[in-house]
Short mmCIF file of C-alpha atoms in Angstrom, two decimals:
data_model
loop_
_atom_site.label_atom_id
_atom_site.label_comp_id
_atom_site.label_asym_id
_atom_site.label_seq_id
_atom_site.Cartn_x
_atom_site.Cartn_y
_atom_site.Cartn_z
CA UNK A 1 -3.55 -98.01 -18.54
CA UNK A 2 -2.60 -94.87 -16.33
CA UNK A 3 -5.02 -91.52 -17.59
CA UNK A 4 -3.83 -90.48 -20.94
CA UNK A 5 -4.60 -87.43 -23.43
CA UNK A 6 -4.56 -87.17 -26.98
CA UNK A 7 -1.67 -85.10 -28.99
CA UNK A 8 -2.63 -82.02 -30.03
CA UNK A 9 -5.11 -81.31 -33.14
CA UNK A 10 -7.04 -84.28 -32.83
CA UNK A 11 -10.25 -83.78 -34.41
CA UNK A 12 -12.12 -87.05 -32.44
CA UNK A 13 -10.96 -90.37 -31.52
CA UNK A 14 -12.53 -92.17 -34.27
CA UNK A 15 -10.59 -89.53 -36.87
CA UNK A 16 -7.39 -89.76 -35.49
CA UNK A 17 -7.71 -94.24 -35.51
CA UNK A 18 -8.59 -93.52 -38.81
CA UNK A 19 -5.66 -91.64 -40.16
CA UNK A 20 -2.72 -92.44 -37.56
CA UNK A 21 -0.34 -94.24 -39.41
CA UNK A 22 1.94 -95.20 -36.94
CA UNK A 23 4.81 -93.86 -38.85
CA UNK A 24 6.21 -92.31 -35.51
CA UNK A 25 6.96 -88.88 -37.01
CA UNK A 26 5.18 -86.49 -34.19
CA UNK A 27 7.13 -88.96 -31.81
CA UNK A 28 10.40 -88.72 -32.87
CA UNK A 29 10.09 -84.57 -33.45
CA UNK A 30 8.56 -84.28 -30.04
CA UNK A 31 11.62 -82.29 -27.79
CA UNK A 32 9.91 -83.23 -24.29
CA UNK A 33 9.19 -86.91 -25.24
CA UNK A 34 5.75 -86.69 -24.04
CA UNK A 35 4.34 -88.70 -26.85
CA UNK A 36 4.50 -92.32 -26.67
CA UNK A 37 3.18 -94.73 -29.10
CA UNK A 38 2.20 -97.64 -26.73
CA UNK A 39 2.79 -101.42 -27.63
CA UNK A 40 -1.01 -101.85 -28.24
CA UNK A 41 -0.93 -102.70 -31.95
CA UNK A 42 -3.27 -105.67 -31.93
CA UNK A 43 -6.31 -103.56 -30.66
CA UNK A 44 -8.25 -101.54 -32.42
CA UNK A 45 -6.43 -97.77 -32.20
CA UNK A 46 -3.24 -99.19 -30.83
CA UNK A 47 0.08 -97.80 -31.81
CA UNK A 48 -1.64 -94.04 -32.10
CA UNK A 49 0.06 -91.27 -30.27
CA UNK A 50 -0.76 -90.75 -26.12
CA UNK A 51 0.63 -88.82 -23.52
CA UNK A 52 0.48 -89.16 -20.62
CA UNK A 53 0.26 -86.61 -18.79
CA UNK A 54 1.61 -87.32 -15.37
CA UNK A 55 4.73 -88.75 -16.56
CA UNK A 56 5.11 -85.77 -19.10
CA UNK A 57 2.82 -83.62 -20.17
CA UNK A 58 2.86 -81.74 -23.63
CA UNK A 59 4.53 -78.21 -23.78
CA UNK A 60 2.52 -77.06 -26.59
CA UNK A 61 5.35 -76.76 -28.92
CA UNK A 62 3.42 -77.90 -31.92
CA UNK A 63 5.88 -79.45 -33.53
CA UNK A 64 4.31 -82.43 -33.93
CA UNK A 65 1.24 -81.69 -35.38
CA UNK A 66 3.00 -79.59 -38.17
CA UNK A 67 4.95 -83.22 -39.86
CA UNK A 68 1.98 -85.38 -39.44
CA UNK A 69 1.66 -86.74 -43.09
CA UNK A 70 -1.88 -87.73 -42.92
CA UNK A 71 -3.16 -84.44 -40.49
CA UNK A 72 -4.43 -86.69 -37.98
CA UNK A 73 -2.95 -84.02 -35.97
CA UNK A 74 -4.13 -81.03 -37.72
CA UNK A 75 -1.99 -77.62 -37.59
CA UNK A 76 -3.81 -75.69 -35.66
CA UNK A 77 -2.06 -72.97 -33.18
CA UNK A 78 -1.56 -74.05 -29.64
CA UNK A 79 -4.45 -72.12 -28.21
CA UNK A 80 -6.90 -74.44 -30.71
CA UNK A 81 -4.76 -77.33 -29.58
CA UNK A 82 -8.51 -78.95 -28.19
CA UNK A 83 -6.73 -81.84 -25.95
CA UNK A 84 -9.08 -81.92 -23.18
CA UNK A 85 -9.89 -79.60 -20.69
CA UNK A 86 -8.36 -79.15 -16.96
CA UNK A 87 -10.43 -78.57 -13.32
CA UNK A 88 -8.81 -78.14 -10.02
CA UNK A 89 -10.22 -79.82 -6.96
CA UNK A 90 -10.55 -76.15 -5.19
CA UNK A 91 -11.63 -77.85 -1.74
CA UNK A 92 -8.28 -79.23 -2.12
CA UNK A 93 -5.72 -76.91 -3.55
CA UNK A 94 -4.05 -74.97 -0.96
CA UNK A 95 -4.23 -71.25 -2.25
CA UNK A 96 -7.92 -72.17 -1.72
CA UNK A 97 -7.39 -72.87 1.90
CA UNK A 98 -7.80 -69.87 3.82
CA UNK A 99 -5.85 -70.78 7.05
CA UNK A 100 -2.95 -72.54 4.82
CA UNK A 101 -1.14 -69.59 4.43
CA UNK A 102 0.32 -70.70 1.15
CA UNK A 103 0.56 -68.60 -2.17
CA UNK A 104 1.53 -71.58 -4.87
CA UNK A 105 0.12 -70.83 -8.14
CA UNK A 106 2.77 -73.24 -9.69
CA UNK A 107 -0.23 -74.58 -12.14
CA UNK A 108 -0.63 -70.82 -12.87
CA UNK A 109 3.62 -70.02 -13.57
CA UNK A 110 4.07 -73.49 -15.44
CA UNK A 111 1.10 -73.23 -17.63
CA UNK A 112 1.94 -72.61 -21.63
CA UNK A 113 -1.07 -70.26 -21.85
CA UNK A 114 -0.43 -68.01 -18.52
CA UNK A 115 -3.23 -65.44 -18.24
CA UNK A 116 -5.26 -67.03 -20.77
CA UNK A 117 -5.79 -70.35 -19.94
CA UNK A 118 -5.26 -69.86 -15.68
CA UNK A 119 -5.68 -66.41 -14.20
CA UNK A 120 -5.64 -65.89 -10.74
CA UNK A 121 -9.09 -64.56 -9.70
CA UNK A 122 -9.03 -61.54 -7.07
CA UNK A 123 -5.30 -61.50 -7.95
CA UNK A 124 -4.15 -64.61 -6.23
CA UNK A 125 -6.74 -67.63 -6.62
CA UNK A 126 -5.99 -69.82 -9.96
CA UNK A 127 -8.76 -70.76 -12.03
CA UNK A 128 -9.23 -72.37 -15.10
CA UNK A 129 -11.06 -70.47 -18.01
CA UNK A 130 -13.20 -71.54 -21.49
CA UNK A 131 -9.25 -71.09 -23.10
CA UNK A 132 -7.66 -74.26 -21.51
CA UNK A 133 -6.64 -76.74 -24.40
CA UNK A 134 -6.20 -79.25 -21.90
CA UNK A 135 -2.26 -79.87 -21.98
CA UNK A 136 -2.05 -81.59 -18.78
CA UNK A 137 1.32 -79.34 -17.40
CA UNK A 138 -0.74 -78.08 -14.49
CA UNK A 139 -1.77 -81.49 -13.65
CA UNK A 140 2.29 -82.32 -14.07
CA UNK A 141 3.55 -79.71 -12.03
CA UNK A 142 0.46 -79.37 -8.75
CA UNK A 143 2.11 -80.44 -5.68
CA UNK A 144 -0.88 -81.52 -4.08
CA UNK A 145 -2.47 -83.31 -7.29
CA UNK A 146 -5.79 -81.91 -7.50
CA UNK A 147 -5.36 -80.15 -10.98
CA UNK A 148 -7.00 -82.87 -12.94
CA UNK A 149 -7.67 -82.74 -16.73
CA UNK A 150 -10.29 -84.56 -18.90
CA UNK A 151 -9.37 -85.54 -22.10
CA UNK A 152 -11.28 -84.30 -25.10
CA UNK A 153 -12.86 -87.44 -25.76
CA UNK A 154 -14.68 -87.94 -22.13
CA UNK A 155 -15.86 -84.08 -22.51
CA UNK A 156 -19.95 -83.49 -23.11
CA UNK A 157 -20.14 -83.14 -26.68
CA UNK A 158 -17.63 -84.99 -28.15
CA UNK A 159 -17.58 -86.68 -31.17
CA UNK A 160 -15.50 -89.35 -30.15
CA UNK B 1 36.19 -106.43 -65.12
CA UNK B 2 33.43 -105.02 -66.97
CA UNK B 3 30.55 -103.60 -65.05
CA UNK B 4 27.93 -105.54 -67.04
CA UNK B 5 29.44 -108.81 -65.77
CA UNK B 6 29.60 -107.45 -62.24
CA UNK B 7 26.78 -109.80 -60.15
CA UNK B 8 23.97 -108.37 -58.60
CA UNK B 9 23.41 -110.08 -56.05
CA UNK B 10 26.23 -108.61 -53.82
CA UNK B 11 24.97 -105.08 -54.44
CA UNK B 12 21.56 -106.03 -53.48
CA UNK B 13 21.97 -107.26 -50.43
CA UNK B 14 24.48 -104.00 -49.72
CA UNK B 15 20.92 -102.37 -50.20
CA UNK B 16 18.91 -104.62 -48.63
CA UNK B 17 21.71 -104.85 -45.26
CA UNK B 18 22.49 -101.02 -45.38
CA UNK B 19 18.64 -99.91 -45.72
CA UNK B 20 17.61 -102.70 -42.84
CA UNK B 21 20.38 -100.99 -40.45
CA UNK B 22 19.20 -97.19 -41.80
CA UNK B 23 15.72 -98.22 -40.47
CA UNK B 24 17.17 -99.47 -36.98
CA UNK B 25 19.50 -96.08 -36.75
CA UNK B 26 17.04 -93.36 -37.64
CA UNK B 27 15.04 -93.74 -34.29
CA UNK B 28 17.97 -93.32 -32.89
CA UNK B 29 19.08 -90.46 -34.65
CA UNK B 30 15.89 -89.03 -34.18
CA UNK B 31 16.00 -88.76 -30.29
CA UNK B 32 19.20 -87.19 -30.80
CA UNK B 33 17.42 -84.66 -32.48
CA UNK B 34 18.13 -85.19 -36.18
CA UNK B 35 15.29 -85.75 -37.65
CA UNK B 36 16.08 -85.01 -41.59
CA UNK B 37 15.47 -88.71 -41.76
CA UNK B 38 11.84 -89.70 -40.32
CA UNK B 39 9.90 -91.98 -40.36
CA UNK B 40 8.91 -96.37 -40.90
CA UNK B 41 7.93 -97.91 -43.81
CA UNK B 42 4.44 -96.92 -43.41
CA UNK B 43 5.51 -93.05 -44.27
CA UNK B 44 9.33 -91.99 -44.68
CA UNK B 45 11.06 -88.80 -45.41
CA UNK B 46 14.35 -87.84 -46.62
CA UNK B 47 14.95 -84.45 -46.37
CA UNK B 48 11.57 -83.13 -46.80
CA UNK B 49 11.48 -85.79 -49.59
CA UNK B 50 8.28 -87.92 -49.08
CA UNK B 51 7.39 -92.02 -49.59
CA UNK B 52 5.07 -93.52 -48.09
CA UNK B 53 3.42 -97.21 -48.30
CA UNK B 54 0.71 -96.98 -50.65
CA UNK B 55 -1.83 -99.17 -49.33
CA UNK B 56 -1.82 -97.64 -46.04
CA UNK B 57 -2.13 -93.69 -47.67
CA UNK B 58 -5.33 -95.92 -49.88
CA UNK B 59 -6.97 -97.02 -46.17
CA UNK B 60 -6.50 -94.03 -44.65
CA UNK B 61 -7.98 -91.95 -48.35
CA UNK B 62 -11.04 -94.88 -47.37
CA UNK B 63 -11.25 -94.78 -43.84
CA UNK B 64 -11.24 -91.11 -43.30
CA UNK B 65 -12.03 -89.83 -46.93
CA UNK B 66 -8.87 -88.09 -46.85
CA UNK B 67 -5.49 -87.83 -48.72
CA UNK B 68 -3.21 -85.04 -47.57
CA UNK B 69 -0.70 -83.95 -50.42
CA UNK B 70 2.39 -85.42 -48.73
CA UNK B 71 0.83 -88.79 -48.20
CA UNK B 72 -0.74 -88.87 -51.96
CA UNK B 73 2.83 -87.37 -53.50
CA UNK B 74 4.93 -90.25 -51.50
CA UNK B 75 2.76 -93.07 -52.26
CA UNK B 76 2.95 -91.95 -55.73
CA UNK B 77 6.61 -91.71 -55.79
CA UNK B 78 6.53 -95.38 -54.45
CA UNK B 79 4.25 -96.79 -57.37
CA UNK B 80 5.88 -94.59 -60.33
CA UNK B 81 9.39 -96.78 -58.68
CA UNK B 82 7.34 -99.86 -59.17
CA UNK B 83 5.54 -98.94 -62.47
CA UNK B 84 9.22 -98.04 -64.22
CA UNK B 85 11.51 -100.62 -62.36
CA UNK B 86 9.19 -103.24 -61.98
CA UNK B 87 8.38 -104.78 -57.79
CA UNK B 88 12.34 -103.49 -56.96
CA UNK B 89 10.68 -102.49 -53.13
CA UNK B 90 10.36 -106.61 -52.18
CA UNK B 91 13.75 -107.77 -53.83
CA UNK B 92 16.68 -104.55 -52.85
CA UNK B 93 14.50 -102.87 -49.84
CA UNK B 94 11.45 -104.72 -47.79
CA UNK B 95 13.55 -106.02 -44.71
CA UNK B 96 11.44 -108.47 -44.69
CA UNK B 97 12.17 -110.05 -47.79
CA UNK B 98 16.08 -110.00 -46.35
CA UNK B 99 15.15 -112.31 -43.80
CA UNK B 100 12.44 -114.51 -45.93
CA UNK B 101 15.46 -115.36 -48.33
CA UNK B 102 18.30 -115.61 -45.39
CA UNK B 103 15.49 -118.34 -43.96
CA UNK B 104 14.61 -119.43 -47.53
CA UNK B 105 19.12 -120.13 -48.08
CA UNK B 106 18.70 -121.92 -44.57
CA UNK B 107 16.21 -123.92 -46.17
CA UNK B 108 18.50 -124.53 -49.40
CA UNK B 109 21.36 -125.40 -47.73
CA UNK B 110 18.90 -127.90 -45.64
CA UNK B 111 17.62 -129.77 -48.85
CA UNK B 112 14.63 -128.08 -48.86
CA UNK B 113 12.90 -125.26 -50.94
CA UNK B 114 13.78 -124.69 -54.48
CA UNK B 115 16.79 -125.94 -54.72
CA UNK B 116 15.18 -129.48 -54.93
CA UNK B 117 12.25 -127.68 -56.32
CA UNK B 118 13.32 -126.02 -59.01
CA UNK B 119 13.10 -128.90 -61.87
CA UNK B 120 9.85 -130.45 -59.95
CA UNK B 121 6.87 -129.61 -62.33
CA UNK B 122 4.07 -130.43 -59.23
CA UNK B 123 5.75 -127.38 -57.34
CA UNK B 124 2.16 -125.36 -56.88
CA UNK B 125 2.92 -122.49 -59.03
CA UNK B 126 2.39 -119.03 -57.06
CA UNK B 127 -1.22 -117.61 -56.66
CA UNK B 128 -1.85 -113.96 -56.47
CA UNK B 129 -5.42 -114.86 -55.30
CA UNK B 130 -4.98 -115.13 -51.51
CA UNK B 131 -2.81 -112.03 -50.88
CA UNK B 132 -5.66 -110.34 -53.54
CA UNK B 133 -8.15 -111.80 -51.67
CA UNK B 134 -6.76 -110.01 -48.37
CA UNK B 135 -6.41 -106.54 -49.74
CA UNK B 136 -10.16 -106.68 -51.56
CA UNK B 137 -11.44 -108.11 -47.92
CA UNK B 138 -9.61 -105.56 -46.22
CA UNK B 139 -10.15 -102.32 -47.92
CA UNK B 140 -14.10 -102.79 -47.75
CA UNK B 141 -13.70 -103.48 -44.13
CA UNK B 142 -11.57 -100.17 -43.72
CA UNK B 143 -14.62 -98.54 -45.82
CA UNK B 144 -17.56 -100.19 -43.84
CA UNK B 145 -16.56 -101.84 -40.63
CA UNK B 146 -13.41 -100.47 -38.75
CA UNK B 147 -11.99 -97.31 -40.08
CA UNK B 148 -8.89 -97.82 -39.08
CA UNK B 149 -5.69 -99.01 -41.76
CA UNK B 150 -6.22 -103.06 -40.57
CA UNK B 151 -3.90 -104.21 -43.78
CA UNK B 152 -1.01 -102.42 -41.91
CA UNK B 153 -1.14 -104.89 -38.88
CA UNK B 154 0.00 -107.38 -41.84
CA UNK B 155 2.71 -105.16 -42.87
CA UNK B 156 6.29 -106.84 -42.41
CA UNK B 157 8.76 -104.08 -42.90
CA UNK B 158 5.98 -101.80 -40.88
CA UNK B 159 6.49 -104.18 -38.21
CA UNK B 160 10.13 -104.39 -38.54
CA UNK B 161 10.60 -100.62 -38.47
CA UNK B 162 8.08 -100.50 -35.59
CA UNK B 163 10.17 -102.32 -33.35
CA UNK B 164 13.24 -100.62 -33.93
CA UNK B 165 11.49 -96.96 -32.71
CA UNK B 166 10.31 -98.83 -29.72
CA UNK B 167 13.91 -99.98 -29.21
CA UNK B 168 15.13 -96.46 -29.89
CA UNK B 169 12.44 -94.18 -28.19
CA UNK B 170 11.56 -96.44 -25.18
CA UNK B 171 14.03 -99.30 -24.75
CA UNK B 172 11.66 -101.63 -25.16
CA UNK B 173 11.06 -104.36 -27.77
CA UNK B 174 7.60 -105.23 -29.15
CA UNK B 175 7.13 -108.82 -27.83
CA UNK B 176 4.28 -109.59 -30.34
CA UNK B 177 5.98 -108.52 -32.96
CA UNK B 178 9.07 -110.12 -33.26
CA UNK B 179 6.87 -113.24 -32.14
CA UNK B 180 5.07 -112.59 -35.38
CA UNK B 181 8.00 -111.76 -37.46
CA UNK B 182 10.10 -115.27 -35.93
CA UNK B 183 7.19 -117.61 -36.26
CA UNK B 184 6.53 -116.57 -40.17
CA UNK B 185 10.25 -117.20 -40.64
CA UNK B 186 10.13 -120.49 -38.84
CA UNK B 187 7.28 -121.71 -41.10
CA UNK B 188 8.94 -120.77 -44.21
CA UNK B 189 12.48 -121.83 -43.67
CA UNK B 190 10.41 -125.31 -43.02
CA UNK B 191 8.45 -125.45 -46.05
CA UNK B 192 11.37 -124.43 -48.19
CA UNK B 193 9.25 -121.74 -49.64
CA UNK B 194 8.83 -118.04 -49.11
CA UNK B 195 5.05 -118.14 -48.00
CA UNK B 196 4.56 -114.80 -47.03
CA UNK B 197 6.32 -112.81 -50.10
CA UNK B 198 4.34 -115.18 -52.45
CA UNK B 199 1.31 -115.52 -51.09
CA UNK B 200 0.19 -113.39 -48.40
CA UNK B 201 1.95 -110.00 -48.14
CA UNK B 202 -1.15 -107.22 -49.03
CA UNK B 203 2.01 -104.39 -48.96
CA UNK B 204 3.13 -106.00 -52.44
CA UNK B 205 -0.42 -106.10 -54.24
CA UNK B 206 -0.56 -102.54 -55.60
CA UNK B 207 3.00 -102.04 -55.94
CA UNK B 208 3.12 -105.56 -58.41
CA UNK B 209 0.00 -104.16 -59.99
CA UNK B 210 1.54 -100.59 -60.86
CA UNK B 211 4.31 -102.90 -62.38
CA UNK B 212 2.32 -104.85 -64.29
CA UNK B 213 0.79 -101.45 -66.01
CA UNK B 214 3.63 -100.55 -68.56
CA UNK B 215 4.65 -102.71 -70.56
CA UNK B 216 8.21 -101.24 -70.67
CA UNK B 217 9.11 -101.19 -67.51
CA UNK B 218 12.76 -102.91 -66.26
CA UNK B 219 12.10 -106.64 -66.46
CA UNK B 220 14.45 -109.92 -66.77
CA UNK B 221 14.25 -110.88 -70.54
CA UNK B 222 14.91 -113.87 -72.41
CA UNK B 223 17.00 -114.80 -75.08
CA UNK B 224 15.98 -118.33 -75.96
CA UNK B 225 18.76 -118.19 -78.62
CA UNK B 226 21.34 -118.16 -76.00
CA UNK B 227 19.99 -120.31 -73.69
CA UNK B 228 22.65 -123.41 -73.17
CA UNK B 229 20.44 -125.19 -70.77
CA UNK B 230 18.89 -128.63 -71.97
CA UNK B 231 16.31 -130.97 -70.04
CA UNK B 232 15.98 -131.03 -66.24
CA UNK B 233 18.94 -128.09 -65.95
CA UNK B 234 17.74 -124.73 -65.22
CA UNK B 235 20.12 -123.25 -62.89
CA UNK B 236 17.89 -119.63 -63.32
CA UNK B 237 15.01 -121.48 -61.71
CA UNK B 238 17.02 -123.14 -59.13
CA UNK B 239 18.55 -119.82 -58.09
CA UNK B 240 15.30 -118.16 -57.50
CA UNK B 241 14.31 -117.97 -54.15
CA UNK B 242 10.91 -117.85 -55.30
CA UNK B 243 10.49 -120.62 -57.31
CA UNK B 244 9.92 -118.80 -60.40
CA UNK B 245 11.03 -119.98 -63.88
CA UNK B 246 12.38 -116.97 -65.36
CA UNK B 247 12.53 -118.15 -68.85
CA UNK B 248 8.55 -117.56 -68.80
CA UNK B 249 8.73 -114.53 -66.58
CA UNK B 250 7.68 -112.02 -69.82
CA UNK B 251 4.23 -114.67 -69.17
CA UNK B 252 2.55 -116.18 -65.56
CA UNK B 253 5.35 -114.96 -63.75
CA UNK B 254 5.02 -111.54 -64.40
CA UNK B 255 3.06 -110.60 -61.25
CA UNK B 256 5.60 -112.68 -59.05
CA UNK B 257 9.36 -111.78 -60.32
CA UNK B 258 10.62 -108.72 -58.11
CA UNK B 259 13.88 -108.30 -60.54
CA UNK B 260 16.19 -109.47 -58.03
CA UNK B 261 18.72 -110.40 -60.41
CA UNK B 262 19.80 -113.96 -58.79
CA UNK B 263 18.36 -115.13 -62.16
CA UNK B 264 20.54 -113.20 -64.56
CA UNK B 265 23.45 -114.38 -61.95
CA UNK B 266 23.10 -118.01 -62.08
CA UNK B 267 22.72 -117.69 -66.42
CA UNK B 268 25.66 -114.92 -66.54
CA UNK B 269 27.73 -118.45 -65.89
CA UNK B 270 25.62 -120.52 -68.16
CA UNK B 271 25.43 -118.63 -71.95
CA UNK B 272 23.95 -115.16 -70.41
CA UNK B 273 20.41 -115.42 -72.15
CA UNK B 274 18.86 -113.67 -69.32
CA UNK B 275 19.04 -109.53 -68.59
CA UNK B 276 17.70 -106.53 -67.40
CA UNK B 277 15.95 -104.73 -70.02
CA UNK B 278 13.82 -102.00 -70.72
CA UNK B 279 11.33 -102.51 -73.18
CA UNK B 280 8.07 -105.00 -73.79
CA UNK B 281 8.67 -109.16 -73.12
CA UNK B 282 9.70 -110.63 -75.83
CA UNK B 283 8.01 -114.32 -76.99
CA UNK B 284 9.73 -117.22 -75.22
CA UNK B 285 11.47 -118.53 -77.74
CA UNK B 286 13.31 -121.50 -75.87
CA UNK B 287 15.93 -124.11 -77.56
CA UNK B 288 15.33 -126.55 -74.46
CA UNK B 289 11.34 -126.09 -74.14
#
């Protein structure tokens, strides 16, 4: 199964197998049809809510977690949206090469907490801060693909 | 024509038919981006309006310790159906139950099943204990073992509903499922009986045990007086797809008889001593037992 993050206001893995109903609601309000429930039924956790991120990431619209009937996504705001957090390769992403000549900052444009999440240290070098909720958009939208995020429940600390 | 003599079996399977297709359609609307009506059978809403299946809101109140208002008001709404009307969910809505008796007339129409049944005393009468059995292994093992809700992997219309949004959302059918689904419906339209209803469905435990609570709730009732029926001849009986005899349903059938109405059908030609009524069972009082 291609990487994969968690919907947004997930408290741990073992919380969300334990409420998600599979009723479909976050899926069927979700505009960018990021969230898939995957055929997976007979294992343990199947038929709970991914996305995956590559194919479409989550725009932090929070629409979902605001009908889930059993708040195993909780309705939190979208900066406490706690999906994992992103890292970008910087010996690979080009505004980090200094002879590449190249200003690109598309992680830093596209992302749904610009300034907050991604700033651009010294003014043009994007860089992920403590405030990135891990949505997976600037792993979407980097040309090169070295934005990379880590889902909540691979992160030191988790209760997953 | 009166409306009292109107049958009801047309009218339930309108219900059953119309609620089967809104449960393939909403997915659909859904993506379209009406989403008024939400949901599967695991947790539905209508308008705002919540239901939801009340043994998975109990496994997720067990697994997680947790029972969010909306969850606890629809499941609520589903057993205060069940504790006035009696089991209505299996006979006029499950989907399930739609296809269990369209195998269960195949089966009929076959020779087999109740039709030859129905006047056969060493017909195994129904046993609540194995789909008991399931629902007292399972919740434990939700508590103890594998928080997650396991009875809902044995859900039928969860199933059914399941594979429609997968149609709907991804174009793609869930192969396991419908495996599932077409082998149970193989067995029983073999057998002649509706295993799965009867015996094994954990969905139907709390909802026949909130209908077992009051006393006068909507049940069939008996009027021995009128009862035309002598010896082996008990059209009511042969009529019921689950083998019930619905002249003692006020007694062991009580846990078992989902007011379908076929019953009250087959008698409406044959003296009318069965109905619909509110009100406690009265004693069997039976000219041809």
């Amino acid at each position: 199964m291609p990487p994969f993050l968690r919907p947004p206001g997930v408290r741990s893995e073992k919380d969300l197998q334990s409420r998600c109903i599979s009723c479909g609601r976050c899926v069927a309000v979700c505009n960018y049809a990021c969230l898939e429930l995957t055929p997976d039924y007979f294992f343990f956790g199947g038929g709970t809510p991914k996305i995956f991120q590559r194919k479409s990431p989550c725009f932090l619209c929070m629409k979902c977690v605001a009908v889930c009937p059993t708040e195993a996504l909780r309705p939190v705001p979208m900066t406490e949206a706690g999906m994992g957090l992103a890292r970008i390769d910087k010996a690979k992403c080009v505004d980090y090469q200094r002879n590449a000549g190249v200003m690109c900052w598309t992680c830093y444009e596209r992302c749904p907490l610009k300034g907050k999440a991604i700033i651009l240290k010294n003014g043009y070098l994007p860089e992920i801060t403590e405030h990135c909720v891990g949505c997976g958009v600037c792993e979407y939208v980097c040309p090169v693909t070295v934005v990379q995020v880590t889902p909540a429940r691979h992160l030191p600390g988790s209760c997953a | 024509m009166k409306l009292r003599s109107l049958p009801f079996r047309p009218f339930r399977r309108a219900a059953q038919v119309g609620i089967a297709l809104l449960f393939a359609v909403i997915p659909f609307l859904n993506r379209q981006g009406m989403t008024f009506l939400a949901g599967n059978f695991f947790y539905f809403e209508a308008a705002g309006a919540p239901l939801a299946d009340p043994l998975s809101t109990l496994q997720v109140a067990l697994g997680a310790f947790s029972l969010t208002p909306s969850a606890g008001l629809g499941a609520g709404l589903v057993l205060l159906l069940a504790l006035l009307m009696g089991p209505v969910f299996c006979a006029w809505i499950c989907p399930y139950g739609l296809f269990s008796e369209l195998a269960h007339g195949i089966a009929s129409a076959c020779g087999r099943g109740a039709k030859k049944t129905a006047a056969d005393a060493s017909v195994p009468f129904p046993s609540f204990a194995p789909k008991a059995f399931l629902v007292c292994a399972g919740l434990p093992a939700v508590l103890f073992f594998a928080p997650v809700p396991l009875l809902n992997y044995l859900s039928m219309p969860g199933w059914y509903a399941l594979v429609m949004q997968h149609i709907a959302f991804y174009g793609e059918i869930l192969p396991g499922a419908l495996a599932f689904i077409s082998v149970l419906l193989a067995v029983e339209s073999l057998s002649g009986r509706r295993l799965w209803c009867l015996y094994l469905c954990p969905q139907s435990v709390l909802i026949s045990l909130a209908a077992a609570v009051l006393p006068g709730r909507l049940r069939v009732r008996f009027n021995g007086k009128s009862c035309i029926c002598r010896g082996p001849e008990n059209p009511c009986r042969g009529r019921c797809s689950l083998g019930l005899d619905p002249r003692a349903v006020q007694r062991k059938s009580r846990l078992y008889c989902v007011n379908c109405g076929d019953c009250i059908d087959a008698c409406r030609e044959k003296g009318g001593a069965l109905n619909f009524a509110f009100g406690k069972a009265e004693r069997l009082r039976s000219k041809s037992s």
